[in-house]
Amino acid sequence: MIPSKEKLLEMYRKMLEIRQFEEKVYELYGQNLVPGTIHLYAGQEAVAVGICANLRRGDYIVSTHRGHGHCIAKGADLKRVMAEILGKKTGYCKGKGGSMHIADFSVGILGATGVVGAGIPIAVGTGLSIKLRGTDQVVACFFGDGASNQGTFHEGINMAAIWKLPVLFVCENNLYAMGTRQSRVMLIEKISERAAAYGIPGVTVDGNDVLAVYEAAKEAIERAKRGEGPTLIECRTYRHKGHSRMDPATYRPKEEVEYWLKKDPIKRFRGRLLEMGILTEEEAKKIEDEVSQAIEEAVKFALESPYPEPEEALKDVYA
Ligand SMILES: Cc1ncc(C[n+]2csc(CCOP(=O)(O)OP(=O)(O)O)c2C)c(N)n1
Ligand SMILES: [Mg+2]
């Protein structure tokens, strides 16, 4: 079922927010204003938004090193995310975590991790907690194609399967783990086939089609809420930039990059909304301007915020 007009427009706005946010981060990184590294989400927006559009505030997500988009889609505050990335005191971790450590329990963002595959057991524990507490919440766990070769993936999914935990395992297959192409490290093409090994459903969807992702998530959530357990959703997508920092990604064939740029999830969704009569050029322009404004405000807030004091370095480090 197609979501309501309001929902569709909200999804479009979120996708734009993520894209413009990431473009700004890239720019600020180039100006040496970002301590540490960054892994940009541009190109994969349909995944985070398609999944999170199905989640309520009280549902959870577990994010990754490429997590800005997940957090924005789940409702994180743009200003505090930007401030954290710039290492400022007003950021989510008071500037001590940076790009890979955004968490906001108030909107169900349980955190990100720079350890590939490490979010999977956390999501399984979250699923167990939901089951023991007897609520109707769900948890969506994002991870990449590379992470699906980690032991945590196999152990985690197996446990979630036998205990029928309400977890959505969302594999963002962007074809590469750093510079390593999926076909070099896996003899199967569809990662979703691995679901069969654990007796759960697995689907592969076009991860650049936000409505396809939305539908797959909806079905998985209904299943989870019926007590039938987890689903593995593989979303085939592509990152527009290199792996991290200023990686020029020269290991990717030019034709491949062009092919995927043509499949840009935002352009496609915009076109679809115009076609469906949900959006007019005028309305689109208005949303785009509002988003630019919000991103500008987030950057201004972050730039004007102070750095943490050196004396605060060891505060809040351990719970
Ligand atoms: C356990 C572990 N091994 C290796 C790394 C180094 N590393 C960081 S990101 C990355 C690639 C991850 O690829 P994928 O899971 O496909 O996610 P993507 O970066 O494509 O979003 C690797 C190998 C790490 N951070 N943690
Ligand atoms: Mg990958």
Tab-separated table of C-alpha atoms and ligand atoms in Angstrom:
chain	number	residue	atom	x	y	z
A	1	MET	CA	0.000	0.000	0.000
A	2	ILE	CA	1.281	3.472	-0.914
A	3	PRO	CA	1.782	5.690	2.163
A	4	SER	CA	-0.310	8.841	2.618
A	5	LYS	CA	0.583	12.068	0.825
A	6	GLU	CA	1.926	13.602	4.062
A	7	LYS	CA	4.075	10.554	4.687
A	8	LEU	CA	5.462	10.572	1.139
A	9	LEU	CA	6.379	14.239	1.375
A	10	GLU	CA	7.990	13.679	4.760
A	11	MET	CA	10.038	10.843	3.264
A	12	TYR	CA	11.156	13.095	0.417
A	13	ARG	CA	12.147	15.802	2.881
A	14	LYS	CA	14.180	13.359	4.992
A	15	MET	CA	16.026	12.031	1.966
A	16	LEU	CA	16.918	15.559	0.952
A	17	GLU	CA	18.004	16.411	4.484
A	18	ILE	CA	20.407	13.488	4.490
A	19	ARG	CA	21.829	14.348	1.058
A	20	GLN	CA	22.344	18.025	1.800
A	21	PHE	CA	23.694	17.247	5.257
A	22	GLU	CA	26.292	14.900	3.775
A	23	GLU	CA	27.263	17.391	1.089
A	24	LYS	CA	27.910	19.945	3.816
A	25	VAL	CA	29.935	17.504	5.893
A	26	TYR	CA	32.064	16.761	2.830
A	27	GLU	CA	32.638	20.473	2.313
A	28	LEU	CA	33.530	21.049	5.974
A	29	TYR	CA	35.870	18.066	5.919
A	30	GLY	CA	37.669	19.658	2.988
A	31	GLN	CA	38.112	22.780	5.090
A	32	ASN	CA	39.770	20.748	7.850
A	33	LEU	CA	36.931	21.392	10.269
A	34	VAL	CA	36.109	17.738	10.962
A	35	PRO	CA	38.381	15.909	13.404
A	36	GLY	CA	38.745	12.189	12.658
A	37	THR	CA	37.231	10.539	9.645
A	38	ILE	CA	33.834	10.474	7.915
A	39	HIS	CA	31.871	7.857	5.985
A	40	LEU	CA	29.226	9.534	3.898
A	41	TYR	CA	25.758	8.099	3.276
A	42	ALA	CA	24.958	10.029	0.064
A	43	GLY	CA	23.399	7.650	-2.462
A	44	GLN	CA	21.915	5.300	0.124
A	45	GLU	CA	19.172	7.606	1.460
A	46	ALA	CA	16.292	5.419	0.292
A	47	VAL	CA	17.370	2.660	2.654
A	48	ALA	CA	17.418	4.626	5.909
A	49	VAL	CA	14.277	6.551	5.004
A	50	GLY	CA	12.328	3.561	3.640
A	51	ILE	CA	13.012	1.605	6.825
A	52	CYS	CA	12.614	4.411	9.375
A	53	ALA	CA	9.382	5.692	7.810
A	54	ASN	CA	7.822	2.522	9.234
A	55	LEU	CA	9.194	3.005	12.733
A	56	ARG	CA	7.579	4.839	15.620
A	57	ARG	CA	9.539	7.001	18.011
A	58	GLY	CA	9.686	4.147	20.526
A	59	ASP	CA	11.085	1.638	18.039
A	60	TYR	CA	14.844	1.266	17.836
A	61	ILE	CA	17.653	1.396	15.329
A	62	VAL	CA	21.269	0.286	15.593
A	63	SER	CA	23.564	2.133	13.222
A	64	THR	CA	27.017	1.746	11.667
A	65	HIS	CA	30.145	3.723	10.804
A	66	ARG	CA	28.134	5.119	7.841
A	67	GLY	CA	25.424	6.297	10.166
A	68	HIS	CA	24.516	9.979	9.694
A	69	GLY	CA	21.638	9.021	7.400
A	70	HIS	CA	20.210	6.408	9.770
A	71	CYS	CA	20.177	8.888	12.636
A	72	ILE	CA	18.616	11.722	10.628
A	73	ALA	CA	15.954	9.336	9.281
A	74	LYS	CA	15.105	8.187	12.828
A	75	GLY	CA	14.686	11.741	14.055
A	76	ALA	CA	18.040	12.911	15.390
A	77	ASP	CA	18.486	16.657	15.732
A	78	LEU	CA	20.460	18.004	12.751
A	79	LYS	CA	22.211	20.617	14.867
A	80	ARG	CA	23.452	18.166	17.466
A	81	VAL	CA	24.618	15.662	14.838
A	82	MET	CA	26.525	18.372	12.980
A	83	ALA	CA	28.033	19.711	16.211
A	84	GLU	CA	29.191	16.227	17.180
A	85	ILE	CA	30.828	15.708	13.780
A	86	LEU	CA	32.700	18.989	14.230
A	87	GLY	CA	33.796	17.911	17.738
A	88	LYS	CA	31.777	20.579	19.521
A	89	LYS	CA	30.506	20.613	23.089
A	90	THR	CA	26.875	20.900	21.931
A	91	GLY	CA	27.054	17.619	20.008
A	92	TYR	CA	25.391	14.362	21.006
A	93	CYS	CA	28.518	13.107	22.821
A	94	LYS	CA	29.673	16.575	23.857
A	95	GLY	CA	32.088	16.480	20.956
A	96	LYS	CA	33.978	13.462	22.226
A	97	GLY	CA	32.506	10.784	19.966
A	98	GLY	CA	32.458	12.296	16.504
A	99	SER	CA	30.911	11.031	13.302
A	100	MET	CA	30.764	7.333	14.214
A	101	HIS	CA	29.190	7.601	17.665
A	102	ILE	CA	25.837	9.323	17.419
A	103	ALA	CA	23.178	8.042	19.819
A	104	ASP	CA	19.873	9.499	20.974
A	105	PHE	CA	17.893	7.168	23.199
A	106	SER	CA	14.998	9.648	23.277
A	107	VAL	CA	14.186	8.790	19.652
A	108	GLY	CA	15.323	5.159	19.731
A	109	ILE	CA	18.800	5.578	18.245
A	110	LEU	CA	20.816	3.102	20.271
A	111	GLY	CA	24.125	4.088	18.787
A	112	ALA	CA	26.570	3.545	15.995
A	113	THR	CA	29.839	1.657	15.959
A	114	GLY	CA	33.076	1.788	14.043
A	115	VAL	CA	33.539	-1.950	14.546
A	116	VAL	CA	32.137	-3.611	11.436
A	117	GLY	CA	29.335	-6.030	12.322
A	118	ALA	CA	29.336	-5.101	16.011
A	119	GLY	CA	25.853	-3.609	15.889
A	120	ILE	CA	24.279	-6.961	15.062
A	121	PRO	CA	24.597	-8.579	18.532
A	122	ILE	CA	23.417	-5.299	20.086
A	123	ALA	CA	20.262	-5.437	17.966
A	124	VAL	CA	19.729	-9.078	18.950
A	125	GLY	CA	20.009	-8.102	22.627
A	126	THR	CA	17.555	-5.293	22.002
A	127	GLY	CA	15.160	-7.746	20.372
A	128	LEU	CA	15.460	-10.033	23.390
A	129	SER	CA	14.768	-7.117	25.704
A	130	ILE	CA	11.624	-6.232	23.716
A	131	LYS	CA	10.454	-9.820	23.891
A	132	LEU	CA	11.080	-10.132	27.640
A	133	ARG	CA	9.339	-6.823	28.316
A	134	GLY	CA	6.426	-7.902	26.135
A	135	THR	CA	6.074	-4.630	24.217
A	136	ASP	CA	5.186	-4.351	20.519
A	137	GLN	CA	8.408	-2.515	19.613
A	138	VAL	CA	10.798	-3.554	16.860
A	139	VAL	CA	14.479	-2.901	16.201
A	140	ALA	CA	16.049	-2.276	12.796
A	141	CYS	CA	19.718	-3.160	12.520
A	142	PHE	CA	21.694	-1.583	9.666
A	143	PHE	CA	24.934	-3.106	8.402
A	144	GLY	CA	26.845	-3.485	5.148
A	145	ASP	CA	27.709	-6.263	2.715
A	146	GLY	CA	31.140	-6.463	4.323
A	147	ALA	CA	29.614	-6.918	7.777
A	148	SER	CA	27.614	-9.873	6.518
A	149	ASN	CA	30.875	-11.827	6.328
A	150	GLN	CA	31.549	-11.320	10.035
A	151	GLY	CA	30.813	-14.005	12.622
A	152	THR	CA	28.486	-11.629	14.432
A	153	PHE	CA	26.110	-11.724	11.447
A	154	HIS	CA	25.793	-15.514	11.473
A	155	GLU	CA	25.595	-15.949	15.244
A	156	GLY	CA	23.338	-12.964	15.706
A	157	ILE	CA	20.806	-13.884	13.047
A	158	ASN	CA	20.725	-17.476	14.213
A	159	MET	CA	19.938	-16.459	17.799
A	160	ALA	CA	17.303	-13.956	16.708
A	161	ALA	CA	15.756	-16.676	14.531
A	162	ILE	CA	15.516	-19.375	17.204
A	163	TRP	CA	14.110	-16.905	19.753
A	164	LYS	CA	11.824	-15.302	17.158
A	165	LEU	CA	13.002	-11.816	18.065
A	166	PRO	CA	11.438	-8.678	16.496
A	167	VAL	CA	14.523	-7.627	14.527
A	168	LEU	CA	14.851	-6.301	10.969
A	169	PHE	CA	18.303	-7.147	9.686
A	170	VAL	CA	18.899	-4.502	7.037
A	171	CYS	CA	21.903	-5.267	4.857
A	172	GLU	CA	22.889	-2.245	2.779
A	173	ASN	CA	24.681	-3.925	-0.065
A	174	ASN	CA	26.571	-1.086	-1.727
A	175	LEU	CA	28.775	-3.635	-3.537
A	176	TYR	CA	31.963	-2.672	-1.717
A	177	ALA	CA	33.596	-3.053	1.672
A	178	MET	CA	36.248	-0.347	1.524
A	179	GLY	CA	37.919	-1.112	-1.838
A	180	THR	CA	36.882	-4.775	-1.899
A	181	ARG	CA	34.158	-5.753	-4.329
A	182	GLN	CA	31.514	-8.130	-3.039
A	183	SER	CA	32.237	-10.687	-5.787
A	184	ARG	CA	35.818	-11.077	-4.539
A	185	VAL	CA	34.739	-12.210	-1.094
A	186	MET	CA	31.412	-13.987	-1.664
A	187	LEU	CA	30.383	-16.648	-4.145
A	188	ILE	CA	26.708	-15.761	-3.903
A	189	GLU	CA	25.225	-12.646	-5.430
A	190	LYS	CA	22.172	-12.207	-3.220
A	191	ILE	CA	23.122	-11.846	0.423
A	192	SER	CA	19.446	-12.404	1.289
A	193	GLU	CA	19.929	-16.084	0.362
A	194	ARG	CA	21.793	-16.480	3.627
A	195	ALA	CA	18.498	-16.105	5.484
A	196	ALA	CA	17.547	-19.642	4.445
A	197	ALA	CA	20.430	-21.007	6.517
A	198	TYR	CA	18.714	-19.666	9.632
A	199	GLY	CA	15.156	-20.514	8.653
A	200	ILE	CA	13.958	-16.938	8.266
A	201	PRO	CA	12.675	-15.013	5.232
A	202	GLY	CA	15.190	-13.057	3.193
A	203	VAL	CA	14.405	-10.558	0.453
A	204	THR	CA	16.483	-8.476	-1.925
A	205	VAL	CA	15.042	-5.117	-2.876
A	206	ASP	CA	16.100	-2.158	-4.987
A	207	GLY	CA	17.696	-0.064	-2.281
A	208	ASN	CA	17.483	3.038	-4.459
A	209	ASP	CA	13.689	2.799	-4.552
A	210	VAL	CA	12.402	4.169	-1.275
A	211	LEU	CA	8.939	2.692	-1.754
A	212	ALA	CA	10.330	-0.789	-2.381
A	213	VAL	CA	12.332	-0.536	0.847
A	214	TYR	CA	9.280	0.846	2.657
A	215	GLU	CA	7.128	-2.110	1.558
A	216	ALA	CA	9.714	-4.697	2.531
A	217	ALA	CA	10.133	-3.135	5.968
A	218	LYS	CA	6.393	-2.955	6.493
A	219	GLU	CA	5.996	-6.657	5.822
A	220	ALA	CA	8.932	-7.545	8.071
A	221	ILE	CA	7.525	-5.439	10.905
A	222	GLU	CA	4.091	-7.049	10.618
A	223	ARG	CA	5.746	-10.439	10.778
A	224	ALA	CA	7.845	-9.448	13.789
A	225	LYS	CA	4.771	-8.139	15.593
A	226	ARG	CA	2.914	-11.397	14.974
A	227	GLY	CA	5.720	-13.043	16.950
A	228	GLU	CA	7.154	-14.762	13.878
A	229	GLY	CA	10.660	-13.395	14.271
A	230	PRO	CA	13.266	-11.571	12.210
A	231	THR	CA	13.633	-10.909	8.481
A	232	LEU	CA	16.759	-10.234	6.460
A	233	ILE	CA	16.254	-7.371	4.020
A	234	GLU	CA	19.049	-6.840	1.520
A	235	CYS	CA	18.903	-3.406	-0.105
A	236	ARG	CA	21.047	-3.069	-3.207
A	237	THR	CA	22.427	0.422	-3.355
A	238	TYR	CA	25.588	2.452	-3.984
A	239	ARG	CA	27.558	5.089	-2.154
A	240	HIS	CA	28.179	8.168	-4.265
A	241	LYS	CA	31.502	9.000	-2.656
A	242	GLY	CA	34.483	6.887	-1.691
A	243	HIS	CA	34.619	4.742	1.438
A	244	SER	CA	35.796	7.440	3.820
A	245	ARG	CA	37.634	10.736	4.037
A	246	MET	CA	38.671	11.783	0.554
A	247	ASP	CA	38.934	8.244	-0.889
A	248	PRO	CA	38.683	8.903	-4.650
A	249	ALA	CA	37.326	5.346	-5.144
A	250	THR	CA	39.366	4.732	-8.267
A	251	TYR	CA	38.735	0.979	-7.824
A	252	ARG	CA	35.205	1.465	-9.184
A	253	PRO	CA	34.691	1.283	-12.971
A	254	LYS	CA	33.516	4.571	-14.475
A	255	GLU	CA	30.518	2.932	-16.198
A	256	GLU	CA	29.411	1.435	-12.901
A	257	VAL	CA	29.475	4.804	-11.166
A	258	GLU	CA	27.542	6.391	-14.045
A	259	TYR	CA	24.955	3.611	-13.977
A	260	TRP	CA	24.296	4.138	-10.298
A	261	LEU	CA	24.293	7.932	-10.496
A	262	LYS	CA	21.467	7.592	-13.017
A	263	LYS	CA	19.613	5.542	-10.413
A	264	ASP	CA	19.942	8.327	-7.814
A	265	PRO	CA	17.242	7.544	-5.216
A	266	ILE	CA	16.303	11.182	-4.679
A	267	LYS	CA	15.913	12.132	-8.325
A	268	ARG	CA	13.889	8.966	-8.868
A	269	PHE	CA	11.565	9.591	-5.948
A	270	ARG	CA	11.126	13.226	-6.927
A	271	GLY	CA	10.167	12.152	-10.462
A	272	ARG	CA	7.773	9.569	-9.101
A	273	LEU	CA	6.073	12.063	-6.774
A	274	LEU	CA	5.661	14.536	-9.630
A	275	GLU	CA	4.204	11.779	-11.809
A	276	MET	CA	1.812	10.689	-9.063
A	277	GLY	CA	0.628	14.271	-8.689
A	278	ILE	CA	1.748	14.270	-5.036
A	279	LEU	CA	4.271	17.017	-5.660
A	280	THR	CA	4.376	20.010	-7.991
A	281	GLU	CA	7.609	21.659	-9.144
A	282	GLU	CA	6.690	24.577	-6.920
A	283	GLU	CA	6.168	22.458	-3.828
A	284	ALA	CA	9.366	20.565	-4.531
A	285	LYS	CA	11.291	23.815	-4.708
A	286	LYS	CA	9.735	24.953	-1.427
A	287	ILE	CA	10.753	21.751	0.376
A	288	GLU	CA	14.251	21.960	-1.112
A	289	ASP	CA	14.656	25.540	0.096
A	290	GLU	CA	13.385	24.680	3.576
A	291	VAL	CA	15.837	21.808	3.822
A	292	SER	CA	18.763	24.009	2.693
A	293	GLN	CA	17.762	26.493	5.351
A	294	ALA	CA	17.675	23.806	8.071
A	295	ILE	CA	21.102	22.525	7.041
A	296	GLU	CA	22.538	26.054	7.014
A	297	GLU	CA	21.194	26.551	10.532
A	298	ALA	CA	22.748	23.280	11.694
A	299	VAL	CA	26.127	24.301	10.261
A	300	LYS	CA	25.903	27.747	11.833
A	301	PHE	CA	24.987	26.239	15.208
A	302	ALA	CA	27.873	23.780	15.035
A	303	LEU	CA	30.450	26.316	13.863
A	304	GLU	CA	29.475	28.801	16.562
A	305	SER	CA	29.487	26.198	19.359
A	306	PRO	CA	32.565	25.915	21.581
A	307	TYR	CA	34.939	22.953	21.713
A	308	PRO	CA	34.862	20.963	24.969
A	309	GLU	CA	37.298	22.061	27.683
A	310	PRO	CA	40.420	19.904	28.044
A	311	GLU	CA	39.378	19.231	31.676
A	312	GLU	CA	36.238	17.488	30.368
A	313	ALA	CA	38.212	14.866	28.433
A	314	LEU	CA	37.735	12.096	30.998
A	315	LYS	CA	34.176	13.016	32.005
A	316	ASP	CA	31.303	10.764	30.797
A	317	VAL	CA	33.757	8.378	29.217
A	318	TYR	CA	32.621	5.420	31.332
A	319	ALA	CA	29.105	4.863	32.608
B	1	LIG	C1	35.865	-5.575	12.780
B	1	LIG	C2	36.385	-4.577	11.776
B	1	LIG	N1	37.125	-4.987	10.742
B	1	LIG	C3	37.588	-4.107	9.833
B	1	LIG	C4	37.326	-2.755	9.975
B	1	LIG	C5	37.829	-1.749	8.934
B	1	LIG	N2	36.661	-1.342	8.117
B	1	LIG	C6	35.999	-0.193	8.364
B	1	LIG	S1	34.688	0.014	7.344
B	1	LIG	C7	35.036	-1.408	6.533
B	1	LIG	C8	34.173	-1.836	5.371
B	1	LIG	C9	32.789	-2.180	5.764
B	1	LIG	O1	32.069	-2.523	4.625
B	1	LIG	P1	30.528	-2.709	4.648
B	1	LIG	O2	30.125	-3.530	5.817
B	1	LIG	O3	30.123	-3.200	3.319
B	1	LIG	O4	29.963	-1.230	4.910
B	1	LIG	P2	30.128	0.075	3.982
B	1	LIG	O5	31.401	0.753	4.397
B	1	LIG	O6	30.147	-0.357	2.573
B	1	LIG	O7	28.940	0.910	4.324
B	1	LIG	C10	36.136	-2.048	7.060
B	1	LIG	C11	36.679	-3.312	6.585
B	1	LIG	C12	36.572	-2.353	11.095
B	1	LIG	N3	36.247	-1.086	11.294
B	1	LIG	N4	36.089	-3.271	11.969
B	2	MG	MG	29.521	-2.113	1.659
